[in-house]
Amino acid sequence: MSDAAATTGSTGVSAAVKAAAYVRQRVGATWRDPVAGIVLGSGLGGLADRLEDAVRIPFSHVPGFPTATVAGHAGQLLVGTLAGRPVVMLAGRFHMYEGHGAALAAFPVRVLHALGAPVYVASNAAGGIRRTFVPGDLMLIADHMNLMFRNPLSGPTEQGDERFPDMSDPYDPALRALMREAAAAMNIPLQDGVYCGLLGPTYETPAEVRMLERLGADAVGMSTVPEVIMARAIGMRAVAVSCITNKAAGLSHEKLSHQEVMDAGKSVAGRFEALVTEFVRRLP
Ligand code: HPA
């Protein structure tokens, strides 16, 4: 299916409203509009265990959601409270390297918006390109580069979407400041950087990593970019954190493997969870 067909069909606003209605109905009388929608990247799903009074809905039950296929992604939508605040979490996401169009990769953001979340919090595992990055570092995404060469907004404009969204501040400056304050309060080192999204599923070659370094990328991954484009187009404020799980190809002697990415994700999980919990506590 082309991105254009996907946009107007099963991944548009009306599909998102339908998915949101199902989630609200599953939660029932205890439903409260979330202060944020949070997506948990590879190896970072542990934050879901901090959720209180959680209602867990498998992705396969959510209308319009395909089943997540990547190892390490449990594929659940969770509704509950974190730091006493109502949130919706997605443990798992839809990657374009799985064969999904950009519009489907960004569809969960539409659903979070339809559920009333004003803030989109993305997290991901990423390879470190900045030479000083080591596995286990956390990077606050200051800006991104879309080297996936796909856009979730291509095709007819959905009702309520901007045709030509401004991307001069894709990652909300006030939310980034709040994330830095949360990090400082928790004594968690957090460095600003530029995330570059590639289609995958191959990891990069050393030549590609040298190219990305020259282009100004600090970290590289295979997600987040379509989601943040969507958040901007529909008026959600976005913030995102990368967990540096490995040095990008050619910057160390190690070969890259998904297992290594997952293991490194687990080693930073505690800090990541504390950071996002504190951030949610501080949200207005
Ligand atoms: N490259 C792309 N995506 C990634 C990497 C990487 O090195 N590590 C984790 N996700």
mmCIF file of C-alpha atoms and ligand atoms in Angstrom:
data_model
loop_
_atom_site.group_PDB
_atom_site.id
_atom_site.type_symbol
_atom_site.label_atom_id
_atom_site.label_comp_id
_atom_site.label_asym_id
_atom_site.label_seq_id
_atom_site.Cartn_x
_atom_site.Cartn_y
_atom_site.Cartn_z
ATOM 1 C CA MET A 1 0.000 0.000 0.000
ATOM 2 C CA SER A 2 1.338 3.446 -0.853
ATOM 3 C CA ASP A 3 1.718 6.057 1.870
ATOM 4 C CA ALA A 4 -0.998 8.106 0.176
ATOM 5 C CA ALA A 5 -3.515 5.284 0.339
ATOM 6 C CA ALA A 6 -2.578 4.591 3.931
ATOM 7 C CA THR A 7 -3.120 8.195 4.972
ATOM 8 C CA THR A 8 -6.699 8.418 3.838
ATOM 9 C CA GLY A 9 -7.634 4.855 4.678
ATOM 10 C CA SER A 10 -7.002 2.839 7.794
ATOM 11 C CA THR A 11 -4.523 5.236 9.396
ATOM 12 C CA GLY A 12 -6.397 8.531 9.245
ATOM 13 C CA VAL A 13 -8.297 10.572 11.808
ATOM 14 C CA SER A 14 -11.500 8.529 11.721
ATOM 15 C CA ALA A 15 -9.545 5.277 12.277
ATOM 16 C CA ALA A 16 -7.759 6.922 15.215
ATOM 17 C CA VAL A 17 -11.045 8.082 16.733
ATOM 18 C CA LYS A 18 -12.361 4.533 16.436
ATOM 19 C CA ALA A 19 -9.266 3.090 18.130
ATOM 20 C CA ALA A 20 -9.510 5.710 20.892
ATOM 21 C CA ALA A 21 -13.185 4.924 21.480
ATOM 22 C CA TYR A 22 -12.286 1.254 21.926
ATOM 23 C CA VAL A 23 -9.547 2.108 24.461
ATOM 24 C CA ARG A 24 -11.830 4.425 26.441
ATOM 25 C CA GLN A 25 -14.516 1.773 26.517
ATOM 26 C CA ARG A 26 -12.003 -0.874 27.748
ATOM 27 C CA VAL A 27 -10.916 1.419 30.584
ATOM 28 C CA GLY A 28 -14.475 2.327 31.496
ATOM 29 C CA ALA A 29 -15.531 4.643 34.288
ATOM 30 C CA THR A 30 -12.012 5.263 35.620
ATOM 31 C CA TRP A 31 -10.936 6.966 32.369
ATOM 32 C CA ARG A 32 -9.125 10.310 32.798
ATOM 33 C CA ASP A 33 -7.629 12.241 29.880
ATOM 34 C CA PRO A 34 -3.855 11.586 29.860
ATOM 35 C CA VAL A 35 -1.271 14.314 30.440
ATOM 36 C CA ALA A 36 1.024 12.506 28.004
ATOM 37 C CA GLY A 37 1.263 9.624 25.563
ATOM 38 C CA ILE A 38 4.563 7.773 25.967
ATOM 39 C CA VAL A 39 6.144 5.338 23.529
ATOM 40 C CA LEU A 40 8.714 2.906 24.940
ATOM 41 C CA GLY A 41 11.553 1.920 22.628
ATOM 42 C CA SER A 42 13.581 -1.301 22.392
ATOM 43 C CA GLY A 43 14.666 -2.551 25.803
ATOM 44 C CA LEU A 44 12.809 0.290 27.576
ATOM 45 C CA GLY A 45 9.502 -1.448 28.168
ATOM 46 C CA GLY A 46 10.179 -1.693 31.919
ATOM 47 C CA LEU A 47 8.578 1.703 32.506
ATOM 48 C CA ALA A 48 5.254 -0.020 31.872
ATOM 49 C CA ASP A 49 5.766 -1.917 35.163
ATOM 50 C CA ARG A 50 5.823 1.392 37.053
ATOM 51 C CA LEU A 51 2.342 2.195 35.856
ATOM 52 C CA GLU A 52 -0.282 2.055 38.621
ATOM 53 C CA ASP A 53 -3.840 0.807 38.149
ATOM 54 C CA ALA A 54 -2.792 -0.266 34.681
ATOM 55 C CA VAL A 55 -5.234 -1.486 32.084
ATOM 56 C CA ARG A 56 -3.245 -3.459 29.518
ATOM 57 C CA ILE A 57 -4.558 -3.860 26.002
ATOM 58 C CA PRO A 58 -2.641 -6.021 23.490
ATOM 59 C CA PHE A 59 -1.950 -4.197 20.241
ATOM 60 C CA SER A 60 -3.841 -6.940 18.416
ATOM 61 C CA HIS A 61 -7.062 -5.821 20.155
ATOM 62 C CA VAL A 62 -6.753 -2.148 19.187
ATOM 63 C CA PRO A 63 -8.693 -1.449 15.972
ATOM 64 C CA GLY A 64 -6.251 -0.429 13.237
ATOM 65 C CA PHE A 65 -3.114 -1.672 15.026
ATOM 66 C CA PRO A 66 -1.093 -4.460 13.405
ATOM 67 C CA THR A 67 0.624 -6.936 15.729
ATOM 68 C CA ALA A 68 4.138 -5.794 16.731
ATOM 69 C CA THR A 69 6.717 -8.222 15.451
ATOM 70 C CA VAL A 70 10.113 -7.098 16.773
ATOM 71 C CA ALA A 71 11.688 -9.029 19.637
ATOM 72 C CA GLY A 72 11.750 -6.764 22.676
ATOM 73 C CA HIS A 73 8.493 -5.055 21.848
ATOM 74 C CA ALA A 74 5.711 -6.517 23.932
ATOM 75 C CA GLY A 75 3.090 -4.776 21.847
ATOM 76 C CA GLN A 76 0.719 -3.408 24.481
ATOM 77 C CA LEU A 77 -1.170 -0.191 24.965
ATOM 78 C CA LEU A 78 -1.363 0.618 28.664
ATOM 79 C CA VAL A 79 -3.519 3.129 30.487
ATOM 80 C CA GLY A 80 -2.749 4.041 34.092
ATOM 81 C CA THR A 81 -1.056 6.545 36.366
ATOM 82 C CA LEU A 82 2.629 7.415 36.604
ATOM 83 C CA ALA A 83 3.756 9.735 39.405
ATOM 84 C CA GLY A 84 0.062 10.131 40.139
ATOM 85 C CA ARG A 85 -0.687 11.519 36.671
ATOM 86 C CA PRO A 86 -2.839 9.788 34.071
ATOM 87 C CA VAL A 87 -0.821 8.587 31.059
ATOM 88 C CA VAL A 88 -1.134 6.258 28.096
ATOM 89 C CA MET A 89 1.888 4.147 27.197
ATOM 90 C CA LEU A 90 2.709 2.132 24.145
ATOM 91 C CA ALA A 91 5.123 -0.706 24.835
ATOM 92 C CA GLY A 92 6.220 -1.261 21.253
ATOM 93 C CA ARG A 93 5.766 0.635 18.017
ATOM 94 C CA PHE A 94 5.370 0.084 14.282
ATOM 95 C CA HIS A 95 8.583 0.445 12.311
ATOM 96 C CA MET A 96 8.850 1.121 8.631
ATOM 97 C CA TYR A 97 11.479 -1.625 8.372
ATOM 98 C CA GLU A 98 8.704 -4.091 9.193
ATOM 99 C CA GLY A 99 7.157 -3.046 5.900
ATOM 100 C CA HIS A 100 4.709 -0.534 7.347
ATOM 101 C CA GLY A 101 4.133 2.753 5.574
ATOM 102 C CA ALA A 102 5.106 5.977 7.317
ATOM 103 C CA ALA A 103 1.433 6.748 7.993
ATOM 104 C CA LEU A 104 1.017 3.498 9.902
ATOM 105 C CA ALA A 105 4.270 4.078 11.812
ATOM 106 C CA ALA A 106 2.773 7.403 12.924
ATOM 107 C CA PHE A 107 -0.777 6.119 13.485
ATOM 108 C CA PRO A 108 -0.356 5.498 17.248
ATOM 109 C CA VAL A 109 0.380 9.211 17.645
ATOM 110 C CA ARG A 110 -2.975 10.010 16.075
ATOM 111 C CA VAL A 111 -4.567 7.581 18.538
ATOM 112 C CA LEU A 112 -2.819 9.211 21.523
ATOM 113 C CA HIS A 113 -4.080 12.574 20.280
ATOM 114 C CA ALA A 114 -7.612 11.203 19.905
ATOM 115 C CA LEU A 115 -7.304 9.965 23.513
ATOM 116 C CA GLY A 116 -6.701 13.551 24.606
ATOM 117 C CA ALA A 117 -2.923 13.502 25.207
ATOM 118 C CA PRO A 118 -1.486 16.998 24.583
ATOM 119 C CA VAL A 119 2.134 15.803 24.882
ATOM 120 C CA TYR A 120 3.947 13.067 22.961
ATOM 121 C CA VAL A 121 6.965 11.464 24.639
ATOM 122 C CA ALA A 122 9.060 9.218 22.389
ATOM 123 C CA SER A 123 11.940 7.011 23.418
ATOM 124 C CA ASN A 124 14.205 4.869 21.308
ATOM 125 C CA ALA A 125 17.393 2.866 21.206
ATOM 126 C CA ALA A 126 20.023 4.538 19.051
ATOM 127 C CA GLY A 127 23.580 4.107 17.918
ATOM 128 C CA GLY A 128 25.957 6.795 19.175
ATOM 129 C CA ILE A 129 27.703 8.776 16.446
ATOM 130 C CA ARG A 130 29.132 11.542 18.613
ATOM 131 C CA ARG A 131 32.560 10.192 19.525
ATOM 132 C CA THR A 132 32.134 10.822 23.247
ATOM 133 C CA PHE A 133 28.899 8.819 23.487
ATOM 134 C CA VAL A 134 29.171 5.452 25.218
ATOM 135 C CA PRO A 135 26.544 2.735 25.581
ATOM 136 C CA GLY A 136 24.199 3.643 28.399
ATOM 137 C CA ASP A 137 24.191 7.402 27.721
ATOM 138 C CA LEU A 138 20.875 9.196 27.485
ATOM 139 C CA MET A 139 20.400 11.832 24.782
ATOM 140 C CA LEU A 140 17.640 14.432 24.729
ATOM 141 C CA ILE A 141 16.726 14.887 21.067
ATOM 142 C CA ALA A 142 17.184 18.539 20.161
ATOM 143 C CA ASP A 143 16.382 18.096 16.465
ATOM 144 C CA HIS A 144 16.224 15.356 13.863
ATOM 145 C CA MET A 145 17.106 14.541 10.271
ATOM 146 C CA ASN A 146 14.674 12.539 8.183
ATOM 147 C CA LEU A 147 16.855 10.193 6.157
ATOM 148 C CA MET A 148 14.035 7.659 5.938
ATOM 149 C CA PHE A 149 12.889 9.517 2.824
ATOM 150 C CA ARG A 150 9.255 8.841 3.700
ATOM 151 C CA ASN A 151 6.732 11.156 5.288
ATOM 152 C CA PRO A 152 3.545 10.145 7.131
ATOM 153 C CA LEU A 153 1.765 13.226 5.770
ATOM 154 C CA SER A 154 2.254 12.519 2.081
ATOM 155 C CA GLY A 155 -1.060 12.139 0.276
ATOM 156 C CA PRO A 156 -4.314 14.010 0.771
ATOM 157 C CA THR A 157 -4.450 16.172 3.908
ATOM 158 C CA GLU A 158 -6.475 14.698 6.718
ATOM 159 C CA GLN A 159 -9.060 16.861 8.429
ATOM 160 C CA GLY A 160 -7.335 18.936 11.092
ATOM 161 C CA ASP A 161 -3.811 18.257 9.799
ATOM 162 C CA GLU A 162 -1.539 21.009 8.623
ATOM 163 C CA ARG A 163 -0.563 20.676 4.953
ATOM 164 C CA PHE A 164 2.910 22.200 5.443
ATOM 165 C CA PRO A 165 3.784 21.860 9.128
ATOM 166 C CA ASP A 166 6.507 24.112 10.473
ATOM 167 C CA MET A 167 9.435 21.995 11.670
ATOM 168 C CA SER A 168 11.649 24.743 13.073
ATOM 169 C CA ASP A 169 11.039 23.450 16.609
ATOM 170 C CA PRO A 170 9.937 19.820 16.250
ATOM 171 C CA TYR A 171 10.971 19.053 19.831
ATOM 172 C CA ASP A 172 9.163 21.482 22.107
ATOM 173 C CA PRO A 173 11.648 23.856 23.797
ATOM 174 C CA ALA A 174 9.631 24.129 27.034
ATOM 175 C CA LEU A 175 9.279 20.346 27.308
ATOM 176 C CA ARG A 176 12.981 19.901 26.630
ATOM 177 C CA ALA A 177 13.724 22.353 29.440
ATOM 178 C CA LEU A 178 11.386 20.378 31.695
ATOM 179 C CA MET A 179 13.186 17.137 30.774
ATOM 180 C CA ARG A 180 16.542 18.725 31.616
ATOM 181 C CA GLU A 181 15.155 19.921 34.958
ATOM 182 C CA ALA A 182 13.890 16.417 35.697
ATOM 183 C CA ALA A 183 17.312 14.991 34.807
ATOM 184 C CA ALA A 184 19.116 17.482 37.035
ATOM 185 C CA ALA A 185 16.746 16.786 39.929
ATOM 186 C CA MET A 186 17.369 13.045 39.612
ATOM 187 C CA ASN A 187 21.119 13.424 39.042
ATOM 188 C CA ILE A 188 20.849 11.744 35.650
ATOM 189 C CA PRO A 189 23.311 12.883 32.967
ATOM 190 C CA LEU A 190 21.425 13.937 29.832
ATOM 191 C CA GLN A 191 23.075 15.365 26.734
ATOM 192 C CA ASP A 192 21.457 17.236 23.855
ATOM 193 C CA GLY A 193 21.904 15.880 20.347
ATOM 194 C CA VAL A 194 20.581 15.454 16.830
ATOM 195 C CA TYR A 195 18.862 12.161 15.972
ATOM 196 C CA CYS A 196 18.984 10.843 12.448
ATOM 197 C CA GLY A 197 16.247 8.429 11.356
ATOM 198 C CA LEU A 198 17.117 5.773 8.758
ATOM 199 C CA LEU A 199 14.782 3.162 7.310
ATOM 200 C CA GLY A 200 16.764 0.062 8.416
ATOM 201 C CA PRO A 201 16.564 -2.811 9.067
ATOM 202 C CA THR A 202 20.294 -3.070 8.366
ATOM 203 C CA TYR A 203 22.558 -1.228 10.755
ATOM 204 C CA GLU A 204 24.715 1.343 9.018
ATOM 205 C CA THR A 205 28.018 0.758 7.298
ATOM 206 C CA PRO A 206 31.066 2.580 8.715
ATOM 207 C CA ALA A 207 31.041 4.789 5.589
ATOM 208 C CA GLU A 208 27.431 5.721 6.255
ATOM 209 C CA VAL A 209 28.236 6.536 9.860
ATOM 210 C CA ARG A 210 31.074 8.828 8.715
ATOM 211 C CA MET A 211 28.615 10.492 6.340
ATOM 212 C CA LEU A 212 26.050 10.979 9.112
ATOM 213 C CA GLU A 213 28.727 12.395 11.390
ATOM 214 C CA ARG A 214 29.663 14.957 8.738
ATOM 215 C CA LEU A 215 26.005 15.831 8.252
ATOM 216 C CA GLY A 216 25.770 16.699 11.933
ATOM 217 C CA ALA A 217 24.040 13.641 13.418
ATOM 218 C CA ASP A 218 24.844 12.627 16.999
ATOM 219 C CA ALA A 219 22.791 9.425 17.074
ATOM 220 C CA VAL A 220 21.128 7.143 14.551
ATOM 221 C CA GLY A 221 18.051 4.956 14.762
ATOM 222 C CA MET A 222 15.100 3.532 12.858
ATOM 223 C CA SER A 223 12.052 5.158 14.438
ATOM 224 C CA THR A 224 10.648 8.323 16.054
ATOM 225 C CA VAL A 225 10.924 10.654 13.042
ATOM 226 C CA PRO A 226 7.521 9.815 11.453
ATOM 227 C CA GLU A 227 5.910 9.938 14.891
ATOM 228 C CA VAL A 228 7.249 13.386 15.688
ATOM 229 C CA ILE A 229 6.289 14.685 12.240
ATOM 230 C CA MET A 230 2.747 13.500 12.953
ATOM 231 C CA ALA A 231 2.724 15.048 16.426
ATOM 232 C CA ARG A 232 3.673 18.409 14.931
ATOM 233 C CA ALA A 233 1.092 18.168 12.165
ATOM 234 C CA ILE A 234 -1.763 17.539 14.592
ATOM 235 C CA GLY A 235 -0.661 20.057 17.195
ATOM 236 C CA MET A 236 0.833 17.807 19.872
ATOM 237 C CA ARG A 237 3.964 18.972 21.657
ATOM 238 C CA ALA A 238 6.763 16.420 21.317
ATOM 239 C CA VAL A 239 9.809 15.481 23.346
ATOM 240 C CA ALA A 240 12.086 12.478 22.864
ATOM 241 C CA VAL A 241 14.936 10.658 24.565
ATOM 242 C CA SER A 242 17.405 8.297 22.896
ATOM 243 C CA CYS A 243 19.164 5.581 24.842
ATOM 244 C CA ILE A 244 22.564 5.125 23.272
ATOM 245 C CA THR A 245 22.863 1.350 23.175
ATOM 246 C CA ASN A 246 26.057 1.043 21.115
ATOM 247 C CA LYS A 247 28.678 3.030 19.330
ATOM 248 C CA ALA A 248 27.563 3.348 15.696
ATOM 249 C CA ALA A 249 29.195 1.006 13.172
ATOM 250 C CA GLY A 250 32.897 1.549 12.662
ATOM 251 C CA LEU A 251 33.345 3.612 15.834
ATOM 252 C CA SER A 252 34.231 0.531 17.853
ATOM 253 C CA HIS A 253 35.536 -2.912 17.008
ATOM 254 C CA GLU A 254 32.253 -4.547 18.006
ATOM 255 C CA LYS A 255 29.808 -5.934 15.493
ATOM 256 C CA LEU A 256 26.242 -4.738 16.045
ATOM 257 C CA SER A 257 23.452 -7.061 17.068
ATOM 258 C CA HIS A 258 19.872 -6.584 18.205
ATOM 259 C CA GLN A 259 20.735 -8.557 21.343
ATOM 260 C CA GLU A 260 23.446 -6.055 22.229
ATOM 261 C CA VAL A 261 20.973 -3.226 21.712
ATOM 262 C CA MET A 262 18.442 -4.927 23.987
ATOM 263 C CA ASP A 263 21.028 -5.670 26.705
ATOM 264 C CA ALA A 264 22.309 -2.093 26.707
ATOM 265 C CA GLY A 265 18.723 -0.829 26.806
ATOM 266 C CA LYS A 266 18.190 -2.873 29.946
ATOM 267 C CA SER A 267 21.295 -1.430 31.598
ATOM 268 C CA VAL A 268 20.044 2.171 31.208
ATOM 269 C CA ALA A 269 16.436 1.231 31.890
ATOM 270 C CA GLY A 270 16.513 2.281 35.555
ATOM 271 C CA ARG A 271 17.783 5.773 34.756
ATOM 272 C CA PHE A 272 15.430 6.133 31.819
ATOM 273 C CA GLU A 273 12.447 5.127 33.935
ATOM 274 C CA ALA A 274 13.377 7.516 36.741
ATOM 275 C CA LEU A 275 13.846 10.353 34.234
ATOM 276 C CA VAL A 276 10.521 9.931 32.469
ATOM 277 C CA THR A 277 8.649 9.420 35.741
ATOM 278 C CA GLU A 278 10.091 12.657 37.122
ATOM 279 C CA PHE A 279 9.303 14.449 33.844
ATOM 280 C CA VAL A 280 5.661 13.333 34.008
ATOM 281 C CA ARG A 281 5.461 14.483 37.620
ATOM 282 C CA ARG A 282 6.566 17.952 36.498
ATOM 283 C CA LEU A 283 4.235 18.249 33.503
ATOM 284 C CA PRO A 284 1.774 21.126 33.801
HETATM 285 N N1 HPA B 1 21.846 2.097 14.205
HETATM 286 C C1 HPA B 1 20.532 2.184 13.956
HETATM 287 N N2 HPA B 1 19.589 1.917 14.868
HETATM 288 C C2 HPA B 1 20.002 1.544 16.092
HETATM 289 C C3 HPA B 1 21.365 1.419 16.412
HETATM 290 C C4 HPA B 1 22.336 1.712 15.418
HETATM 291 O O1 HPA B 1 23.556 1.634 15.628
HETATM 292 N N3 HPA B 1 21.422 1.029 17.724
HETATM 293 C C5 HPA B 1 20.132 0.928 18.151
HETATM 294 N N4 HPA B 1 19.275 1.233 17.176
#
